[in-house]
Structure formats: C-alpha cells, structure tokens
C-alpha cells in the first residue's frame, strides 16, 4: 500500500440548532467491514502513540473531540493528516507505518478496525517495516 491510498473522508453532518449529528456506515463511508472499535482518551497534551504498522488491519480514525496529527509513512514518503473535526475520518489501509502525535488536551480518538485485535498483526520495529516493504511482503 502507498500513501495515495490514504484519504480523508468527509462524513454526513446533520446540522441542527439542538446540536449537530454525524454518522458512519461500514462499506459506505468506511470502506471495509468493521470488526473492532476502540478509542484513545485521557491523553496528556502533546503526547504521541501508535508508532507501528499493521500487516492486515485497515483503520478508520475520527477525532471525536480535540485534535491530533496522524503521520503516515509508506517507506518512501511521509504525510501528516491533521484531524480536528468530528465529521472527518482518515482511512488508512494495511501495510503503512503510522503514528498519532500532538494530541490536544482532552482529545478523543475513535478508531475502527477491519480485524479483531491480534498482536501478531503489528509490526513495531521501523527497520523491520522497511525490510518487509522492500521485499514486497506488506
Ligand atoms: P497499541 O495498539 O499497541 O497502542 P499504541 O501503539 O498506541 O501503544 O495498544 C496498546 C495496548 O492495548 C496493547 O497492549 C494492546 C492493547 N490493545 C488491545 O488489547 N486491543 C485492542 O483492540 C487495541 C487497539 C489494543
């Protein structure tokens, strides 16, 4: 997978004086079937998480509250996507290195995954990632 396949997806936004509403549907706004949902919260301001790649898991990330930067790397190039609105999601296919950085205080990151949690799906060493990428294994 390459950076070209990473994309920001704008979600429906139903405007209402009582408060706005947004939603996501699998195989629609999220281009995979959702197997898992998790969220990252209580992150100290400025903190970073998640420097790793997934062999199979595809992700869709929403900043439900606050803001953070998602840095995605395909082994050749790096791109930073700032998420700061709850009606945008970032789709990241498998096989890309990503970290989430620069969390604002009280930010809330909601993440959808395409597979159940599997520690063996993680590539946690950047040099291993580069090697797998160059060998065409991810
Ligand atoms: P991890 O994905 O490694 O987060 P980070 O890369 O930001 O440190 O997850 C942290 C811990 O949580 C790790 O021990 C695995 C566990 N975990 C689950 O058990 N299930 C999950 O769905 C996720 C995302 C993590």
Coordinates of C-alpha atoms and ligand atoms in Angstrom, one line a residue:
X1 CA 0.0 0.0 0.0
X2 CA 1.1 3.5 -0.7
X3 CA 0.3 7.0 0.6
X4 CA -2.0 7.5 -2.4
X5 CA -4.5 5.1 -0.8
X6 CA -4.8 7.1 2.4
X7 CA -7.6 9.5 2.4
X8 CA -9.7 11.9 4.4
X9 CA -13.4 11.1 4.1
X10 CA -16.0 13.7 4.9
X11 CA -18.9 12.3 6.9
X12 CA -22.5 13.3 6.8
X13 CA -23.3 16.3 9.1
X14 CA -26.9 16.9 10.0
X15 CA -27.0 20.5 11.2
X16 CA -29.5 21.3 13.9
X17 CA -29.8 24.1 16.4
X18 CA -30.1 21.4 19.1
X19 CA -26.7 20.1 18.2
X20 CA -25.2 18.5 15.1
X21 CA -25.2 14.8 14.3
X22 CA -22.8 12.7 12.2
X23 CA -22.6 9.0 11.5
X24 CA -20.6 6.4 9.7
X25 CA -21.6 3.1 8.0
X26 CA -19.4 0.2 7.1
X27 CA -18.8 -0.5 3.4
X28 CA -20.1 3.1 2.8
X29 CA -18.1 5.9 4.4
X30 CA -15.8 3.3 5.9
X31 CA -14.5 1.2 3.0
X32 CA -14.4 -2.1 5.0
X33 CA -16.4 -4.2 7.4
X34 CA -15.9 -3.1 10.9
X35 CA -14.7 -5.8 13.2
X36 CA -13.5 -3.7 16.1
X37 CA -13.9 -0.2 17.6
X38 CA -11.6 1.3 20.2
X39 CA -10.9 4.8 21.4
X40 CA -7.9 6.6 22.9
X41 CA -8.7 9.2 25.6
X42 CA -7.2 10.9 28.7
X43 CA -4.1 11.5 26.6
X44 CA -1.8 14.2 28.1
X45 CA -1.5 17.2 25.7
X46 CA 1.4 16.8 23.3
X47 CA 1.7 13.1 23.7
X48 CA 2.2 10.6 20.9
X49 CA 1.0 7.0 20.4
X50 CA 1.0 4.1 18.0
X51 CA 4.3 4.1 16.0
X52 CA 3.6 0.8 14.1
X53 CA 2.2 -0.8 11.0
X54 CA -0.4 -3.5 10.6
X55 CA 0.0 -6.4 8.2
X56 CA -3.7 -6.8 7.6
X57 CA -5.7 -4.4 9.7
X58 CA -7.2 -1.4 7.9
X59 CA -8.2 1.6 10.0
X60 CA -10.6 4.5 10.1
X61 CA -9.8 7.2 12.6
X62 CA -12.0 10.1 13.7
X63 CA -11.1 12.9 16.1
X64 CA -14.4 12.9 18.0
X65 CA -13.1 15.7 20.2
X66 CA -10.0 17.9 20.2
X67 CA -7.2 17.4 17.6
X68 CA -4.2 15.3 16.8
X69 CA -1.9 14.5 13.8
X70 CA -1.7 11.2 12.1
X71 CA 1.6 10.7 10.4
X72 CA 1.5 8.0 7.7
X73 CA 4.6 6.6 6.1
X74 CA 4.8 4.1 3.1
X75 CA 8.5 3.5 3.4
X76 CA 9.3 6.2 0.7
X77 CA 7.3 9.2 1.8
X78 CA 5.6 10.6 4.9
X79 CA 2.4 12.6 5.1
X80 CA 0.8 14.3 8.1
X81 CA -3.0 14.5 8.3
X82 CA -4.4 16.8 11.0
X83 CA -7.7 15.7 12.4
X84 CA -9.6 18.3 14.3
X85 CA -13.3 17.9 13.3
X86 CA -15.7 15.1 14.3
X87 CA -17.2 14.9 10.7
X88 CA -13.9 13.9 9.0
X89 CA -12.4 10.4 9.1
X90 CA -9.0 9.2 7.9
X91 CA -8.8 5.9 6.1
X92 CA -5.5 4.1 6.4
X93 CA -5.1 0.7 4.6
X94 CA -2.9 -2.0 5.9
X95 CA 0.8 -2.1 5.3
X96 CA 1.6 1.5 6.2
X97 CA 3.6 2.8 9.2
X98 CA 1.6 5.3 11.3
X99 CA 1.8 7.3 14.5
X100 CA -0.6 9.6 16.1
X101 CA 1.1 12.7 17.5
X102 CA 0.4 16.1 19.1
X103 CA -2.8 15.1 20.9
X104 CA -4.6 18.2 22.3
X105 CA -5.6 18.0 25.9
X106 CA -8.9 16.1 26.3
X107 CA -8.8 14.9 22.7
X108 CA -10.8 11.7 21.9
X109 CA -9.6 9.4 19.0
X110 CA -12.2 6.9 17.8
X111 CA -10.7 4.1 15.7
X112 CA -12.4 1.4 13.6
X113 CA -10.5 -1.7 12.6
X114 CA -11.1 -4.3 9.9
X115 CA -9.9 -7.3 12.1
X116 CA -10.2 -8.4 15.7
X117 CA -7.2 -7.5 17.9
X118 CA -4.2 -9.6 17.0
X119 CA -0.8 -8.7 18.5
X120 CA 0.8 -10.7 15.6
X121 CA -0.6 -8.3 13.1
X122 CA 1.6 -5.5 14.4
X123 CA 5.0 -4.5 13.0
X124 CA 6.6 -2.5 15.8
X125 CA 10.1 -2.1 14.5
X126 CA 10.5 0.6 11.8
X127 CA 13.5 -1.2 10.2
X128 CA 11.5 -4.5 10.0
X129 CA 8.7 -2.5 8.4
X130 CA 11.1 -1.1 5.8
X131 CA 12.5 -4.5 5.0
X132 CA 9.1 -6.1 4.7
X133 CA 8.1 -3.2 2.4
X134 CA 11.2 -3.5 0.2
X135 CA 10.7 -7.3 0.0
X136 CA 7.1 -6.7 -1.1
X137 CA 5.8 -8.7 1.8
X138 CA 3.4 -6.0 3.0
Ligands
LIG1 P1 -1.4 -0.4 20.9 O1 -2.2 -0.6 19.7 O2 -0.1 -1.1 21.0 O3 -1.3 1.1 21.1 P2 0.0 2.1 21.0 O4 0.7 1.6 19.7 O5 -0.6 3.5 20.9 O6 0.8 1.9 22.2 O7 -2.3 -0.9 22.1 C1 -1.9 -0.7 23.5 C2 -2.2 -1.9 24.3 O8 -3.6 -2.2 24.2 C3 -1.5 -3.2 23.8 O9 -1.0 -3.9 24.9 C4 -2.6 -4.0 23.2 C5 -3.9 -3.5 23.8 N1 -5.0 -3.5 22.8 C6 -6.0 -4.5 22.9 O10 -5.9 -5.4 23.7 N2 -7.0 -4.4 22.0 C7 -7.1 -3.5 21.0 O11 -8.0 -3.5 20.2 C8 -6.1 -2.5 20.9 C9 -6.1 -1.4 19.9 C10 -5.0 -2.5 21.9

